[in-house]
PDB file of C-alpha atoms in Angstrom:
ATOM      1  CA  GLY A  24       0.404  -0.173   0.244  1.00 53.00           C
ATOM      2  CA  ALA A  25       1.126   3.677  -0.223  1.00 79.00           C
ATOM      3  CA  GLY A  26       1.126   4.245   3.353  1.00 92.00           C
ATOM      4  CA  VAL A  27       1.392   2.788   6.941  1.00 95.00           C
ATOM      5  CA  SER A  28      -1.868   0.617   7.511  1.00 96.00           C
ATOM      6  CA  GLN A  29      -3.277  -0.004  10.781  1.00 97.00           C
ATOM      7  CA  SER A  30      -6.158  -2.000  11.691  1.00 97.00           C
ATOM      8  CA  PRO A  31      -8.546  -2.036  13.433  1.00 97.00           C
ATOM      9  CA  SER A  32      -8.945   1.807  13.530  1.00 96.00           C
ATOM     10  CA  ASN A  33     -10.900   1.240  16.675  1.00 97.00           C
ATOM     11  CA  LYS A  34     -11.347  -1.168  19.748  1.00 97.00           C
ATOM     12  CA  VAL A  35     -13.391  -1.753  23.106  1.00 98.00           C
ATOM     13  CA  THR A  36     -12.855  -4.472  24.861  1.00 98.00           C
ATOM     14  CA  GLU A  37     -13.142  -5.183  28.108  1.00 97.00           C
ATOM     15  CA  LYS A  38     -10.486  -5.112  31.315  1.00 97.00           C
ATOM     16  CA  GLY A  39      -8.773  -8.731  31.275  1.00 97.00           C
ATOM     17  CA  LYS A  40      -9.341  -9.840  27.598  1.00 98.00           C
ATOM     18  CA  ASP A  41      -6.430  -9.615  25.193  1.00 98.00           C
ATOM     19  CA  VAL A  42      -6.366  -7.499  22.143  1.00 98.00           C
ATOM     20  CA  GLU A  43      -4.234  -7.517  19.056  1.00 98.00           C
ATOM     21  CA  LEU A  44      -3.003  -4.847  17.115  1.00 98.00           C
ATOM     22  CA  ARG A  45      -2.166  -5.051  13.033  1.00 97.00           C
ATOM     23  CA  CYS A  46       0.556  -2.831  11.412  1.00 97.00           C
ATOM     24  CA  ASP A  47       1.140  -3.139   7.797  1.00 96.00           C
ATOM     25  CA  PRO A  48       4.185  -1.279   7.254  1.00 95.00           C
ATOM     26  CA  ILE A  49       5.199   0.683   3.557  1.00 93.00           C
ATOM     27  CA  SER A  50       6.398  -1.887   1.283  1.00 91.00           C
ATOM     28  CA  GLY A  51      10.366  -2.074   1.856  1.00 88.00           C
ATOM     29  CA  HIS A  52      10.641  -0.519   4.775  1.00 90.00           C
ATOM     30  CA  THR A  53      12.981  -2.718   7.035  1.00 88.00           C
ATOM     31  CA  ALA A  54      12.739  -0.605  10.292  1.00 90.00           C
ATOM     32  CA  LEU A  55       8.768  -1.090  12.016  1.00 93.00           C
ATOM     33  CA  TYR A  56       8.179   0.593  15.395  1.00 93.00           C
ATOM     34  CA  TRP A  57       5.065   1.135  17.671  1.00 96.00           C
ATOM     35  CA  TYR A  58       4.076   4.346  19.716  1.00 95.00           C
ATOM     36  CA  ARG A  59       1.323   4.808  22.472  1.00 96.00           C
ATOM     37  CA  GLN A  60      -0.111   8.118  22.635  1.00 95.00           C
ATOM     38  CA  SER A  61      -2.165   8.747  25.664  1.00 92.00           C
ATOM     39  CA  LEU A  62      -3.091  12.166  27.508  1.00 82.00           C
ATOM     40  CA  GLY A  63      -1.296  11.731  30.316  1.00 73.00           C
ATOM     41  CA  GLN A  64       1.593  10.162  28.665  1.00 75.00           C
ATOM     42  CA  GLY A  65       1.781  12.029  25.418  1.00 85.00           C
ATOM     43  CA  LEU A  66       3.738  10.148  22.707  1.00 92.00           C
ATOM     44  CA  GLU A  67       5.922   7.190  24.113  1.00 92.00           C
ATOM     45  CA  PHE A  68       8.111   4.585  22.289  1.00 92.00           C
ATOM     46  CA  LEU A  69       7.087   0.969  22.650  1.00 95.00           C
ATOM     47  CA  ILE A  70       9.462  -1.237  20.672  1.00 94.00           C
ATOM     48  CA  TYR A  71      11.096  -1.313  17.180  1.00 89.00           C
ATOM     49  CA  PHE A  72      12.287  -3.945  14.529  1.00 91.00           C
ATOM     50  CA  GLN A  73      15.135  -3.523  12.173  1.00 87.00           C
ATOM     51  CA  GLY A  74      15.285  -6.439   9.690  1.00 84.00           C
ATOM     52  CA  ASN A  75      16.887  -9.564  10.910  1.00 83.00           C
ATOM     53  CA  SER A  76      18.025  -8.000  14.071  1.00 85.00           C
ATOM     54  CA  ALA A  77      16.282  -8.621  17.653  1.00 87.00           C
ATOM     55  CA  PRO A  78      14.172  -6.301  18.197  1.00 90.00           C
ATOM     56  CA  ASP A  79      14.284  -3.485  20.913  1.00 89.00           C
ATOM     57  CA  LYS A  80      11.798  -3.830  23.449  1.00 92.00           C
ATOM     58  CA  SER A  81      12.760  -1.429  26.311  1.00 90.00           C
ATOM     59  CA  GLY A  82       9.540   0.604  25.915  1.00 92.00           C
ATOM     60  CA  LEU A  83       7.468  -1.954  26.426  1.00 96.00           C
ATOM     61  CA  PRO A  84       5.568  -1.309  29.866  1.00 94.00           C
ATOM     62  CA  SER A  85       5.046  -4.592  31.431  1.00 95.00           C
ATOM     63  CA  ASP A  86       5.149  -8.464  30.444  1.00 96.00           C
ATOM     64  CA  ARG A  87       1.659  -7.932  29.242  1.00 98.00           C
ATOM     65  CA  PHE A  88       2.735  -6.272  25.873  1.00 98.00           C
ATOM     66  CA  SER A  89       4.675  -8.381  23.501  1.00 97.00           C
ATOM     67  CA  ALA A  90       5.129  -7.968  20.007  1.00 96.00           C
ATOM     68  CA  GLU A  91       6.152  -9.969  16.755  1.00 95.00           C
ATOM     69  CA  ARG A  92       6.903  -9.082  12.824  1.00 94.00           C
ATOM     70  CA  THR A  93       6.524 -12.127  10.521  1.00 85.00           C
ATOM     71  CA  GLY A  94       8.331 -12.007   7.838  1.00 81.00           C
ATOM     72  CA  GLY A  95       9.902  -9.178   8.276  1.00 77.00           C
ATOM     73  CA  SER A  96       6.757  -7.063   7.103  1.00 90.00           C
ATOM     74  CA  VAL A  97       3.566  -6.826   9.009  1.00 95.00           C
ATOM     75  CA  SER A  98       3.610  -6.845  12.746  1.00 97.00           C
ATOM     76  CA  THR A  99       0.916  -7.530  15.549  1.00 97.00           C
ATOM     77  CA  LEU A 100       1.275  -6.140  18.814  1.00 98.00           C
ATOM     78  CA  THR A 101      -0.501  -7.778  21.802  1.00 98.00           C
ATOM     79  CA  ILE A 102      -1.617  -6.637  25.185  1.00 98.00           C
ATOM     80  CA  GLN A 103      -2.529  -9.461  27.434  1.00 98.00           C
ATOM     81  CA  ARG A 104      -5.018  -9.278  30.334  1.00 98.00           C
ATOM     82  CA  THR A 105      -5.957  -5.351  29.384  1.00 98.00           C
ATOM     83  CA  GLN A 106      -6.386  -2.489  32.058  1.00 97.00           C
ATOM     84  CA  GLN A 107      -7.912   0.725  32.017  1.00 96.00           C
ATOM     85  CA  GLU A 108      -4.590   2.272  31.940  1.00 95.00           C
ATOM     86  CA  ASP A 109      -3.687   0.936  28.447  1.00 96.00           C
ATOM     87  CA  SER A 110      -6.325   2.788  26.774  1.00 96.00           C
ATOM     88  CA  ALA A 111      -4.690   4.813  24.320  1.00 97.00           C
ATOM     89  CA  VAL A 112      -3.859   5.413  20.575  1.00 96.00           C
ATOM     90  CA  TYR A 113      -1.055   2.848  19.260  1.00 97.00           C
ATOM     91  CA  LEU A 114       0.644   4.254  16.639  1.00 96.00           C
ATOM     92  CA  CYS A 115       2.736   2.197  14.063  1.00 96.00           C
ATOM     93  CA  ALA A 116       5.188   3.513  12.010  1.00 93.00           C
ATOM     94  CA  SER A 117       8.037   2.249   9.202  1.00 92.00           C
ATOM     95  CA  SER A 118      10.687   3.730   7.979  1.00 88.00           C
ATOM     96  CA  LEU A 119      13.589   2.683   5.201  1.00 84.00           C
ATOM     97  CA  VAL A 120      16.167   1.855   7.506  1.00 74.00           C
ATOM     98  CA  SER A 121      16.498   2.677  10.996  1.00 59.00           C
ATOM     99  CA  SER A 122      19.637   5.085  11.064  1.00 56.00           C
ATOM    100  CA  GLY A 123      17.511   8.067  11.729  1.00 58.00           C
ATOM    101  CA  THR A 124      19.015   9.136   8.534  1.00 63.00           C
ATOM    102  CA  THR A 125      15.484   8.170   6.905  1.00 72.00           C
ATOM    103  CA  GLU A 126      12.267   9.774   8.426  1.00 81.00           C
ATOM    104  CA  ALA A 127       9.464   7.325  10.165  1.00 86.00           C
ATOM    105  CA  PHE A 128       6.328   7.425   8.340  1.00 90.00           C
ATOM    106  CA  PHE A 129       3.323   6.760  10.828  1.00 93.00           C
ATOM    107  CA  GLY A 130      -0.173   5.260  10.201  1.00 94.00           C
ATOM    108  CA  GLN A 131      -3.280   6.227  11.618  1.00 93.00           C
ATOM    109  CA  GLY A 132      -3.078   4.643  14.808  1.00 95.00           C
ATOM    110  CA  THR A 133      -5.445   2.279  16.572  1.00 97.00           C
ATOM    111  CA  ARG A 134      -7.959   3.728  19.452  1.00 96.00           C
ATOM    112  CA  LEU A 135      -7.938   1.142  22.269  1.00 97.00           C
ATOM    113  CA  THR A 136     -10.727   1.810  25.049  1.00 97.00           C
ATOM    114  CA  VAL A 137     -10.649  -0.647  27.881  1.00 97.00           C
ATOM    115  CA  VAL A 138     -13.570  -0.555  29.861  1.00 97.00           C
TER     116      VAL A 138
ATOM    117  CA  ALA B  12      19.298   9.255  27.339  1.00 72.00           C
ATOM    118  CA  GLN B  13      17.176  11.671  25.323  1.00 82.00           C
ATOM    119  CA  LYS B  14      15.120  14.628  26.449  1.00 91.00           C
ATOM    120  CA  VAL B  15      12.882  17.036  24.143  1.00 95.00           C
ATOM    121  CA  THR B  16      10.631  20.243  26.176  1.00 96.00           C
ATOM    122  CA  GLN B  17       8.258  22.039  24.325  1.00 97.00           C
ATOM    123  CA  ALA B  18       7.400  24.722  26.544  1.00 94.00           C
ATOM    124  CA  GLN B  19       4.453  26.187  24.788  1.00 96.00           C
ATOM    125  CA  THR B  20       1.357  23.841  25.356  1.00 95.00           C
ATOM    126  CA  GLU B  21      -0.790  26.144  23.240  1.00 97.00           C
ATOM    127  CA  ILE B  22      -0.196  28.742  20.682  1.00 97.00           C
ATOM    128  CA  SER B  23      -3.485  30.734  19.539  1.00 97.00           C
ATOM    129  CA  VAL B  24      -3.012  33.011  16.487  1.00 97.00           C
ATOM    130  CA  VAL B  25      -4.901  35.055  13.491  1.00 97.00           C
ATOM    131  CA  GLU B  26      -4.505  33.999   9.932  1.00 97.00           C
ATOM    132  CA  LYS B  27      -1.201  35.309   7.995  1.00 97.00           C
ATOM    133  CA  GLU B  28       0.736  36.178  11.559  1.00 97.00           C
ATOM    134  CA  ASP B  29       4.206  34.267  12.108  1.00 97.00           C
ATOM    135  CA  VAL B  30       4.429  31.893  14.441  1.00 97.00           C
ATOM    136  CA  THR B  31       7.558  30.225  16.220  1.00 97.00           C
ATOM    137  CA  LEU B  32       7.475  26.986  18.020  1.00 98.00           C
ATOM    138  CA  ASP B  33      10.042  26.347  20.381  1.00 97.00           C
ATOM    139  CA  CYS B  34      11.839  23.437  20.938  1.00 97.00           C
ATOM    140  CA  VAL B  35      15.085  22.486  23.369  1.00 97.00           C
ATOM    141  CA  TYR B  36      16.320  19.194  23.623  1.00 95.00           C
ATOM    142  CA  GLU B  37      18.905  17.260  25.744  1.00 93.00           C
ATOM    143  CA  THR B  38      21.197  14.420  24.756  1.00 89.00           C
ATOM    144  CA  ARG B  39      24.585  12.544  25.487  1.00 87.00           C
ATOM    145  CA  ASP B  40      25.477  11.423  22.042  1.00 85.00           C
ATOM    146  CA  THR B  41      27.489  13.297  19.690  1.00 84.00           C
ATOM    147  CA  THR B  42      25.586  12.037  16.619  1.00 85.00           C
ATOM    148  CA  TYR B  43      21.616  12.514  17.009  1.00 87.00           C
ATOM    149  CA  TYR B  44      18.881  13.882  14.686  1.00 88.00           C
ATOM    150  CA  LEU B  45      16.150  16.202  15.119  1.00 90.00           C
ATOM    151  CA  PHE B  46      12.633  15.930  13.706  1.00 91.00           C
ATOM    152  CA  TRP B  47       9.424  17.544  13.248  1.00 93.00           C
ATOM    153  CA  TYR B  48       6.142  15.895  13.218  1.00 94.00           C
ATOM    154  CA  LYS B  49       2.476  17.800  12.354  1.00 95.00           C
ATOM    155  CA  GLN B  50      -0.086  15.492  13.691  1.00 94.00           C
ATOM    156  CA  PRO B  51      -3.706  17.106  12.478  1.00 93.00           C
ATOM    157  CA  PRO B  52      -7.166  16.174  13.923  1.00 89.00           C
ATOM    158  CA  SER B  53      -7.207  13.193  11.576  1.00 86.00           C
ATOM    159  CA  GLY B  54      -4.317  11.712  13.947  1.00 86.00           C
ATOM    160  CA  GLU B  55      -1.678  10.708  11.622  1.00 88.00           C
ATOM    161  CA  LEU B  56       1.797  12.089  12.441  1.00 92.00           C
ATOM    162  CA  VAL B  57       3.261  13.734   9.302  1.00 92.00           C
ATOM    163  CA  PHE B  58       6.852  13.996   8.987  1.00 89.00           C
ATOM    164  CA  LEU B  59       7.836  17.682   8.222  1.00 91.00           C
ATOM    165  CA  ILE B  60      11.565  17.861   8.859  1.00 86.00           C
ATOM    166  CA  ARG B  61      14.738  15.851   9.601  1.00 84.00           C
ATOM    167  CA  ARG B  62      18.139  17.859  10.707  1.00 86.00           C
ATOM    168  CA  ASN B  63      21.200  15.842  11.494  1.00 84.00           C
ATOM    169  CA  SER B  64      23.787  16.918  14.773  1.00 86.00           C
ATOM    170  CA  PHE B  65      26.604  17.950  12.557  1.00 83.00           C
ATOM    171  CA  ASP B  66      24.484  19.850   9.772  1.00 78.00           C
ATOM    172  CA  GLU B  67      23.741  23.020  11.582  1.00 74.00           C
ATOM    173  CA  GLN B  68      22.170  24.619   8.241  1.00 74.00           C
ATOM    174  CA  ASN B  69      18.967  26.528   8.395  1.00 78.00           C
ATOM    175  CA  GLU B  70      16.324  25.924   5.997  1.00 78.00           C
ATOM    176  CA  ILE B  71      13.522  27.554   4.290  1.00 79.00           C
ATOM    177  CA  SER B  72      10.657  25.392   2.864  1.00 82.00           C
ATOM    178  CA  GLY B  73       8.082  27.504   1.174  1.00 89.00           C
ATOM    179  CA  ARG B  74       6.110  28.782   4.477  1.00 92.00           C
ATOM    180  CA  TYR B  75       8.053  26.971   6.824  1.00 92.00           C
ATOM    181  CA  SER B  76      12.040  27.484   8.295  1.00 91.00           C
ATOM    182  CA  TRP B  77      13.596  26.076  11.144  1.00 90.00           C
ATOM    183  CA  ASN B  78      16.477  27.419  13.127  1.00 92.00           C
ATOM    184  CA  PHE B  79      19.107  24.630  14.307  1.00 92.00           C
ATOM    185  CA  GLN B  80      21.386  25.877  17.274  1.00 91.00           C
ATOM    186  CA  LYS B  81      23.737  23.730  18.471  1.00 90.00           C
ATOM    187  CA  SER B  82      24.727  26.052  21.318  1.00 91.00           C
ATOM    188  CA  THR B  83      21.520  26.746  22.923  1.00 94.00           C
ATOM    189  CA  SER B  84      20.673  22.840  22.339  1.00 94.00           C
ATOM    190  CA  SER B  85      17.286  24.372  20.162  1.00 95.00           C
ATOM    191  CA  PHE B  86      15.519  23.311  17.108  1.00 94.00           C
ATOM    192  CA  ASN B  87      13.002  25.658  16.695  1.00 95.00           C
ATOM    193  CA  PHE B  88      10.272  26.034  13.895  1.00 94.00           C
ATOM    194  CA  THR B  89       8.691  28.853  12.177  1.00 95.00           C
ATOM    195  CA  ILE B  90       5.386  29.310  10.058  1.00 96.00           C
ATOM    196  CA  THR B  91       5.127  32.156   8.236  1.00 96.00           C
ATOM    197  CA  ALA B  92       1.876  33.773   7.406  1.00 97.00           C
ATOM    198  CA  SER B  93      -0.130  30.733   9.207  1.00 97.00           C
ATOM    199  CA  GLN B  94      -3.077  29.334   7.300  1.00 97.00           C
ATOM    200  CA  VAL B  95      -6.376  27.763   9.005  1.00 96.00           C
ATOM    201  CA  VAL B  96      -4.826  24.514   7.649  1.00 95.00           C
ATOM    202  CA  ASP B  97      -1.767  24.666   9.863  1.00 96.00           C
ATOM    203  CA  SER B  98      -3.705  24.093  12.841  1.00 97.00           C
ATOM    204  CA  ALA B  99      -2.511  21.522  14.436  1.00 97.00           C
ATOM    205  CA  VAL B 100      -0.458  19.541  17.190  1.00 96.00           C
ATOM    206  CA  TYR B 101       3.296  19.634  16.329  1.00 97.00           C
ATOM    207  CA  PHE B 102       5.820  17.305  17.780  1.00 96.00           C
ATOM    208  CA  CYS B 103       9.813  18.012  17.913  1.00 96.00           C
ATOM    209  CA  SER B 104      11.601  14.625  18.656  1.00 93.00           C
ATOM    210  CA  ASN B 105      14.884  13.321  18.686  1.00 90.00           C
ATOM    211  CA  ALA B 106      17.227  10.417  18.318  1.00 85.00           C
ATOM    212  CA  GLY B 107      20.618   9.288  18.552  1.00 77.00           C
ATOM    213  CA  GLY B 108      23.533   6.975  19.756  1.00 66.00           C
ATOM    214  CA  THR B 109      22.614   3.462  18.651  1.00 62.00           C
ATOM    215  CA  SER B 110      18.906   3.910  19.436  1.00 61.00           C
ATOM    216  CA  TYR B 111      18.543   5.935  16.250  1.00 63.00           C
ATOM    217  CA  GLY B 112      14.948   3.926  15.618  1.00 69.00           C
ATOM    218  CA  LYS B 113      13.766   5.297  19.219  1.00 80.00           C
ATOM    219  CA  LEU B 114      12.280   9.017  18.887  1.00 86.00           C
ATOM    220  CA  THR B 115      11.933  10.664  22.104  1.00 90.00           C
ATOM    221  CA  PHE B 116       9.157  12.980  21.409  1.00 93.00           C
ATOM    222  CA  GLY B 117       8.001  16.421  23.407  1.00 95.00           C
ATOM    223  CA  GLN B 118       4.788  16.944  24.878  1.00 95.00           C
ATOM    224  CA  GLY B 119       3.668  18.618  21.788  1.00 96.00           C
ATOM    225  CA  THR B 120       2.373  22.486  20.858  1.00 97.00           C
ATOM    226  CA  ILE B 121      -1.141  22.861  19.905  1.00 96.00           C
ATOM    227  CA  LEU B 122      -1.545  25.149  17.866  1.00 97.00           C
ATOM    228  CA  THR B 123      -4.417  27.073  16.447  1.00 97.00           C
ATOM    229  CA  VAL B 124      -4.899  29.217  13.782  1.00 97.00           C
ATOM    230  CA  HIS B 125      -7.798  31.901  13.566  1.00 97.00           C
ATOM    231  CA  PRO B 126      -9.545  33.036  10.482  1.00 96.00           C
TER     232      PRO B 126
END
């Protein structure tokens, strides 16, 4: 596709349920990022993948959060046993390479509401 | 560790006024990258500009201009002759060291341009 695609665009889930958020990066982009945007915390880095290297998971807030990137393309962010504080917009981005010399392109995000 | 401070939470101007958005960054890296992103009401983060730490040349692109000053760790953004369509949240961010994929964002500045 032309841009980064995220699905679903909105997700409402009950506290304690697991959710999966999907990201389709721009074709050919080797780097993929997940960020979280919430009112209280602003834009927070969660995790990024660069090619076949081990992902940098240093931003994941707890072990309830995990992410995979299959075949170097599509990524899934999974939140287990969701809590109300997980409510936020989850943004995915991709870039040609993760070197700082290329900009990241963001998707429109998935708005997660935990009730 | 990177840190970005956008001291202006909200700015309100009337169309055709010039407006400058301030950004101050902190980093211990000798090589780093600075970015400005725009987030319109649709929610998607749109890349505006990237600057390398070793390139202090300021730039003008249409109505946009950027002032990078390493001596004061500032990377300010100016919109000349603002328009209603410029209304958005603007984020300054940086990435550096061996973690170029980890963008650290400021809290954002809400810009409202009134007709």
